[in-house]
Coordinates of C-alpha atoms and ligand atoms in Angstrom, one line a residue:
M1 CA 35.7 -59.7 194.5
K2 CA 35.0 -56.2 193.3
L3 CA 37.5 -53.5 192.0
E4 CA 36.8 -50.0 192.2
K5 CA 36.5 -47.5 188.9
L6 CA 39.5 -45.1 188.4
R7 CA 39.1 -42.0 187.6
V8 CA 41.7 -40.9 185.3
S9 CA 42.4 -37.9 183.2
V10 CA 44.2 -37.4 179.8
A11 CA 46.6 -34.1 179.6
G12 CA 46.6 -33.6 175.6
L13 CA 44.7 -34.9 172.4
G14 CA 46.9 -35.0 170.2
L15 CA 48.1 -38.2 168.3
I16 CA 49.1 -40.2 171.4
G17 CA 46.6 -38.9 173.8
Q18 CA 44.2 -40.2 171.5
V19 CA 45.3 -43.7 171.7
H20 CA 45.5 -44.0 175.4
L21 CA 42.5 -42.6 175.6
V22 CA 40.7 -45.2 173.4
N23 CA 42.1 -47.1 176.1
Y24 CA 41.3 -45.6 178.9
L25 CA 37.7 -45.6 178.0
S26 CA 37.4 -49.8 176.9
H27 CA 38.8 -50.1 180.6
P28 CA 35.6 -52.0 182.6
N29 CA 37.2 -50.2 185.8
V30 CA 38.7 -46.6 184.6
E31 CA 36.3 -44.2 184.1
V32 CA 37.5 -41.1 182.3
V33 CA 36.2 -37.8 184.0
A34 CA 38.5 -35.1 182.6
L35 CA 40.5 -33.5 179.2
A36 CA 43.0 -31.2 178.9
D37 CA 44.3 -29.2 175.9
T38 CA 44.6 -25.3 174.4
D39 CA 43.1 -26.7 171.7
P40 CA 38.9 -25.6 171.8
E41 CA 38.0 -27.9 169.4
R42 CA 40.1 -31.4 171.2
R43 CA 39.2 -30.0 174.7
A44 CA 35.1 -30.2 173.5
G45 CA 35.6 -33.7 173.0
K46 CA 36.1 -33.0 169.1
L47 CA 38.1 -36.4 168.3
N48 CA 39.5 -37.5 165.4
R49 CA 41.8 -39.2 165.8
L50 CA 45.4 -38.2 164.5
H51 CA 47.7 -40.8 162.5
G52 CA 50.9 -39.9 163.0
N53 CA 53.2 -42.8 162.3
L54 CA 51.1 -45.0 164.3
D55 CA 49.1 -47.2 161.5
E56 CA 47.7 -49.8 163.7
F57 CA 44.9 -46.8 164.7
T58 CA 41.9 -46.0 162.6
K59 CA 40.4 -42.8 161.8
E60 CA 36.6 -43.3 163.7
P61 CA 35.3 -40.6 165.5
I62 CA 36.4 -41.2 169.7
A63 CA 32.7 -42.0 171.6
L64 CA 33.2 -39.8 174.9
G65 CA 30.8 -39.5 178.0
E66 CA 30.9 -36.4 180.1
F67 CA 33.5 -35.2 181.5
R68 CA 35.1 -32.3 182.8
S69 CA 37.4 -29.9 180.7
Y70 CA 40.2 -27.8 181.0
E71 CA 42.2 -25.6 178.7
D72 CA 45.7 -26.1 181.3
P73 CA 47.0 -29.2 183.0
F74 CA 48.1 -27.4 185.6
K75 CA 45.0 -26.6 186.9
M76 CA 43.2 -29.9 186.3
C77 CA 45.8 -31.7 188.9
E78 CA 44.1 -30.0 191.7
D79 CA 40.8 -31.4 190.9
K80 CA 40.1 -33.6 193.6
D81 CA 38.2 -35.5 191.8
I82 CA 41.1 -37.4 189.7
D83 CA 42.1 -40.4 190.7
I84 CA 45.3 -40.6 187.4
I85 CA 46.8 -38.4 185.0
S86 CA 48.2 -39.9 181.8
V87 CA 50.5 -37.0 180.6
C88 CA 50.9 -36.7 176.9
L89 CA 51.7 -33.2 176.2
P90 CA 55.3 -32.3 174.1
T91 CA 58.3 -33.6 175.8
D92 CA 59.3 -30.0 177.4
L93 CA 55.3 -30.7 179.5
H94 CA 55.8 -33.5 180.9
A95 CA 58.3 -33.4 184.0
A96 CA 56.5 -30.2 185.1
V97 CA 53.1 -30.9 184.8
T98 CA 54.1 -35.0 186.2
L99 CA 55.2 -33.4 189.0
K100 CA 52.1 -31.3 190.3
A101 CA 49.8 -34.1 189.7
L102 CA 51.4 -36.5 191.8
E103 CA 52.3 -33.5 194.3
N104 CA 48.3 -33.4 194.3
G105 CA 47.5 -37.3 195.2
K106 CA 47.5 -38.3 191.6
H107 CA 49.1 -41.7 190.2
V108 CA 51.0 -40.8 186.8
F109 CA 51.9 -42.4 183.6
C110 CA 53.8 -40.0 181.5
E111 CA 54.8 -40.4 177.9
K112 CA 58.9 -41.0 177.0
P113 CA 61.1 -39.2 177.3
P114 CA 60.6 -38.7 181.0
A115 CA 61.7 -35.0 180.6
L116 CA 64.1 -33.0 179.3
T117 CA 66.8 -33.4 182.2
S118 CA 68.3 -36.4 184.4
R119 CA 67.6 -34.4 187.1
E120 CA 64.4 -33.8 186.7
A121 CA 63.1 -37.1 185.7
I122 CA 64.7 -38.0 189.2
R123 CA 62.7 -35.9 190.6
L124 CA 59.6 -37.2 189.2
T125 CA 61.0 -40.7 190.9
V126 CA 61.4 -39.7 194.5
T127 CA 58.2 -37.8 194.6
A128 CA 55.9 -40.2 193.5
E129 CA 57.9 -42.9 196.3
A130 CA 57.4 -39.9 199.0
M131 CA 53.9 -39.9 197.9
G132 CA 53.0 -43.1 197.0
K133 CA 51.4 -42.6 194.1
T134 CA 52.4 -44.9 191.1
L135 CA 55.0 -43.5 188.2
M136 CA 55.0 -45.0 184.9
F137 CA 56.7 -43.5 181.1
G138 CA 55.3 -44.7 178.3
H139 CA 57.8 -46.8 176.8
V140 CA 55.5 -49.6 175.0
L141 CA 58.3 -52.0 173.7
H142 CA 58.3 -53.1 176.4
F143 CA 54.4 -54.7 175.5
W144 CA 55.2 -54.9 172.3
A145 CA 55.1 -58.9 171.2
E146 CA 58.7 -59.3 169.7
Y147 CA 60.7 -56.7 171.9
V148 CA 59.4 -58.7 174.7
E149 CA 60.1 -62.4 173.4
A150 CA 63.3 -61.3 172.2
G151 CA 64.2 -60.0 175.6
K152 CA 62.8 -63.9 177.4
I153 CA 65.5 -65.7 174.8
I154 CA 68.4 -63.2 175.2
E155 CA 67.6 -63.4 179.5
S156 CA 67.2 -66.8 179.5
K157 CA 71.1 -67.1 177.3
K158 CA 69.9 -70.5 175.8
Y159 CA 71.8 -69.8 172.4
G160 CA 74.9 -68.2 174.8
R161 CA 75.5 -64.5 175.8
S162 CA 74.5 -61.7 173.4
L163 CA 77.8 -60.3 171.3
A164 CA 76.3 -57.9 168.7
A165 CA 73.2 -55.6 168.3
S166 CA 71.9 -53.1 165.9
F167 CA 68.7 -51.4 166.0
A168 CA 67.3 -48.9 163.4
R169 CA 63.8 -46.4 164.1
C170 CA 63.4 -44.2 160.7
S171 CA 60.6 -41.6 159.8
S172 CA 60.0 -38.9 158.0
R173 CA 59.3 -35.8 161.2
P174 CA 56.3 -35.6 162.3
A175 CA 54.1 -34.0 161.1
W176 CA 51.0 -34.8 163.1
S177 CA 51.3 -31.6 165.7
I178 CA 49.7 -28.6 165.6
G179 CA 51.5 -26.2 163.5
G180 CA 52.9 -29.1 161.3
A181 CA 57.1 -29.9 160.9
E182 CA 58.7 -27.3 161.5
Q183 CA 56.4 -24.6 163.4
G184 CA 54.8 -27.2 165.5
W185 CA 56.8 -28.6 169.2
F186 CA 58.5 -31.4 167.0
G187 CA 59.9 -28.9 165.4
N188 CA 61.7 -27.5 167.8
P189 CA 65.1 -28.3 169.3
E190 CA 64.0 -26.9 172.4
R191 CA 61.1 -28.5 173.1
S192 CA 61.4 -32.1 171.7
G193 CA 65.1 -33.1 172.4
G194 CA 65.5 -33.7 168.9
V195 CA 65.9 -37.6 167.4
A196 CA 68.2 -39.0 169.6
V197 CA 65.5 -37.7 172.6
D198 CA 62.4 -38.1 171.1
L199 CA 62.7 -41.2 168.5
H200 CA 65.9 -42.9 169.6
I201 CA 64.6 -43.5 172.7
H202 CA 62.8 -46.6 172.1
D203 CA 65.8 -48.5 171.2
A204 CA 67.9 -47.3 174.2
D205 CA 65.4 -48.3 176.3
I206 CA 65.3 -51.4 175.2
A207 CA 68.8 -52.0 175.2
V208 CA 69.2 -50.8 178.3
W209 CA 66.2 -53.6 179.2
W210 CA 68.2 -56.1 177.6
W211 CA 71.7 -55.4 178.9
G212 CA 71.5 -52.6 181.7
R213 CA 74.1 -49.7 181.4
P214 CA 76.3 -49.0 178.8
Q215 CA 79.9 -48.3 179.7
E216 CA 80.8 -46.6 176.6
I217 CA 78.3 -44.6 174.0
D218 CA 80.7 -42.4 171.0
A219 CA 77.2 -40.7 168.7
S220 CA 77.8 -38.3 166.3
G221 CA 74.5 -37.2 163.8
A222 CA 73.1 -35.0 161.7
F223 CA 71.3 -31.6 161.9
I224 CA 69.1 -30.3 158.9
G225 CA 68.7 -26.7 160.0
N226 CA 68.8 -26.3 163.6
M227 CA 67.3 -29.7 164.5
P228 CA 69.6 -32.8 165.2
S229 CA 67.9 -35.1 162.7
V230 CA 70.6 -38.4 162.1
I231 CA 71.8 -40.7 164.9
H232 CA 74.3 -43.0 164.3
S233 CA 75.7 -44.4 167.7
R234 CA 77.7 -47.0 169.3
W235 CA 77.9 -48.8 172.4
R236 CA 80.0 -50.9 174.7
F237 CA 78.5 -52.9 177.7
R238 CA 80.4 -53.9 180.4
D239 CA 81.0 -58.0 178.6
G240 CA 82.1 -56.7 175.7
L241 CA 78.6 -56.4 174.0
I242 CA 78.6 -54.0 171.1
A243 CA 75.3 -52.3 170.3
Q244 CA 74.6 -49.5 167.0
F245 CA 72.0 -47.3 166.6
E246 CA 70.2 -45.6 163.4
A247 CA 67.6 -43.2 164.1
T248 CA 66.3 -41.2 161.3
W249 CA 63.9 -38.0 160.8
E250 CA 63.7 -37.3 157.4
T251 CA 62.5 -34.0 155.4
V252 CA 61.1 -35.9 153.0
T253 CA 57.3 -37.0 153.4
T254 CA 57.2 -39.8 151.5
M255 CA 59.6 -41.1 153.8
P256 CA 57.8 -44.9 155.3
F257 CA 58.8 -45.8 159.1
Y258 CA 60.3 -49.0 160.1
F259 CA 62.3 -50.0 162.8
N260 CA 64.1 -52.8 163.5
F261 CA 66.8 -54.6 165.5
K262 CA 69.0 -57.9 164.9
V263 CA 71.0 -59.4 168.0
T264 CA 73.9 -61.8 167.6
M265 CA 74.0 -64.3 170.0
E266 CA 76.6 -67.1 170.8
R267 CA 74.7 -69.9 169.0
A268 CA 72.0 -68.0 167.2
T269 CA 70.9 -64.7 165.7
L270 CA 67.0 -63.4 166.7
L271 CA 66.5 -60.9 163.5
F272 CA 63.1 -58.3 163.3
D273 CA 62.2 -55.8 161.1
S274 CA 58.3 -54.2 160.9
R275 CA 58.3 -54.5 157.1
N276 CA 58.9 -58.5 156.9
A277 CA 56.1 -60.0 157.8
D278 CA 58.0 -63.0 159.5
G279 CA 57.5 -61.0 162.4
L280 CA 60.7 -62.3 164.9
Q281 CA 63.1 -65.5 163.0
L282 CA 65.2 -67.1 164.9
A283 CA 68.1 -68.0 162.4
T284 CA 70.3 -71.2 164.2
E285 CA 72.9 -73.3 162.6
D286 CA 70.3 -75.5 161.5
K287 CA 67.2 -73.6 160.2
L288 CA 65.6 -70.1 159.9
V289 CA 62.2 -70.0 161.5
S290 CA 59.9 -67.4 162.4
I291 CA 58.0 -67.6 165.8
P292 CA 54.7 -67.6 166.2
L293 CA 53.6 -64.9 168.5
K294 CA 49.9 -63.4 169.4
K295 CA 49.2 -59.9 167.8
A296 CA 48.3 -57.4 170.7
E297 CA 47.6 -53.4 170.7
A298 CA 50.8 -52.8 172.5
Y299 CA 49.6 -49.9 173.9
R300 CA 46.2 -51.4 175.0
L301 CA 48.5 -54.2 176.6
E302 CA 50.6 -51.6 178.2
D303 CA 47.4 -49.1 179.2
Y304 CA 45.8 -52.0 181.1
Y305 CA 48.8 -52.8 182.8
F306 CA 49.3 -49.7 184.3
I307 CA 45.8 -49.6 185.5
D308 CA 46.3 -53.4 187.2
C309 CA 49.5 -52.0 188.9
I310 CA 47.2 -49.0 190.5
L311 CA 44.2 -51.3 191.0
H312 CA 45.9 -54.2 192.6
G313 CA 48.8 -51.9 194.3
K314 CA 51.9 -53.6 192.3
P315 CA 55.1 -52.1 191.3
V316 CA 55.4 -51.4 187.5
D317 CA 58.0 -54.0 187.1
R318 CA 57.5 -54.3 184.0
C319 CA 58.5 -51.3 182.7
P320 CA 60.3 -49.7 185.8
P321 CA 60.9 -45.8 185.9
E322 CA 64.7 -46.3 187.2
S323 CA 65.1 -47.8 183.8
S324 CA 63.1 -44.7 181.7
I325 CA 65.4 -43.2 183.6
L326 CA 68.7 -44.5 182.9
S327 CA 67.7 -44.8 179.0
L328 CA 67.0 -40.7 179.0
D329 CA 70.8 -40.3 180.7
C330 CA 72.1 -42.1 177.7
V331 CA 70.2 -40.5 175.3
L332 CA 71.0 -36.9 176.4
E333 CA 75.0 -38.2 176.6
E334 CA 74.4 -38.8 172.9
A335 CA 72.7 -35.5 172.0
R336 CA 75.1 -33.5 174.0
Q337 CA 78.5 -35.3 172.2
I338 CA 75.9 -34.7 168.7
A339 CA 75.8 -31.4 169.3
E340 CA 79.2 -30.4 170.8
R341 CA 80.6 -32.3 167.4
H342 CA 78.1 -30.8 165.3
R343 CA 79.2 -27.0 167.0
G344 CA 82.7 -28.2 165.6
I345 CA 81.5 -29.0 162.2
T346 CA 80.1 -25.5 162.1
S347 CA 83.2 -23.2 163.2
V348 CA 85.5 -25.5 160.5
Ligands
NAD401 N1 55.2 -43.9 172.4 C1 55.1 -43.9 172.0 O1 54.6 -44.1 171.2 C2 55.2 -42.6 171.2 C3 53.9 -41.8 170.0 C4 53.9 -40.5 169.8 C5 54.5 -39.3 170.6 N2 54.9 -39.8 171.7 C6 55.2 -39.1 172.7 O2 54.1 -38.2 173.5 C7 54.1 -36.8 173.6 C8 52.6 -36.2 172.7 O3 53.2 -36.6 171.8 P1 51.8 -36.1 170.5 O4 52.7 -36.9 169.1 O5 51.2 -37.1 171.2 O6 51.9 -35.0 169.8 P2 50.9 -34.1 169.2 O7 51.4 -32.5 169.6 O8 50.1 -34.7 168.1 O9 50.0 -34.0 170.4 C9 50.4 -32.8 172.1 C10 48.9 -32.2 172.1 O10 48.7 -31.6 173.5 C11 48.4 -30.3 173.1 N3 49.0 -29.4 174.3 C12 49.6 -28.4 173.7 N4 51.0 -27.9 174.5 C13 49.9 -27.9 175.6 C14 49.2 -26.9 176.8 N5 50.4 -25.8 176.9 N6 48.7 -27.4 177.9 C15 47.4 -28.1 177.2 N7 47.7 -28.5 176.0 C16 48.5 -28.3 175.6 C17 48.5 -29.9 171.9 O11 47.1 -28.7 171.6 C18 48.0 -31.5 171.3 O12 46.6 -31.8 171.1 C19 55.5 -36.2 173.7 O13 56.0 -36.7 174.6 C20 55.8 -37.8 172.5 O14 57.5 -38.3 172.2 C21 55.5 -41.3 172.5

């Protein structure tokens, strides 16, 4: 069967927009037809892959073909010759641009977090459903080999049920955006949502994927200036499982980016740390083994999966929008608790 070519556009050509763009350019059933960005250089296609903390990418220039260019992503949503819009804009623009794209009959891939409020995020899923369009939020860990494999082991209950878990995700403040760490959009909590909504949401989303909705959330944090920059959080699930999380945006630029998790099951423990070359490890009563996993670029798998769902009319059940919304709910509750406790501290 010969499959159609989907006409794809990318809104926002920063760190993550460039990652997705490269993947679309390599897909045999995709034609990149339009790009949107306020930055004239990027809009003209002068892209040099940014590095950020995604060190799996090289800095080679991106080879682009012909494309239409827009300064305003909302205008691009009205372009009739586009099938898909990939929303890679600052977070405060996600909901409005995604909504406009869906209302104009586009399929949408929107980077995480889906929105800055649950109400906006729900409206997106309702609109996608009503328009009969595919919507997926970019929770890349659903395609990250170690998280995928750990999820399978946990779900199988081969080693009993999960009793406890811990997750960490720490880096320096995002400084790659235009304007840098403080003046760029990441430095404005009303635009990025702070560390819980932007960074910790990756792990929150994994916990929700593996174990569902937590029954209790108890979060505290620290601010650097007016920015929520550290989160320590504990969740309790209905069956007694407890999970704890740490995520930080450090002030110092020398801080290496790392992430890890540990899951204690009844008869084994799963371990993963991005700094450890052993990869995903399983500790059982008699041995500690590294689980061999095929290395693949998670972002490419994510983009190809999204395209595949559209080409074959399949639901996005590997990274369902409902799960993304649930994890957004959780981090917004954490952010609320952190802000409330911070107000208590600053008013003493
Ligand atoms: N899934 C992941 O691993 C991952 C990694 C990084 C970022 N993200 C998410 O992706 C989104 C983008 O992050 P980023 O790091 O690529 O940011 P970035 O600052 O590197 O890129 C944003 C781009 O949008 C453009 N832009 C800003 N305002 C615009 C407007 N009004 N109209 C058109 N273009 C505009 C900027 O010029 C820039 O090129 C964020 O929501 C972030 O949370 C996800």
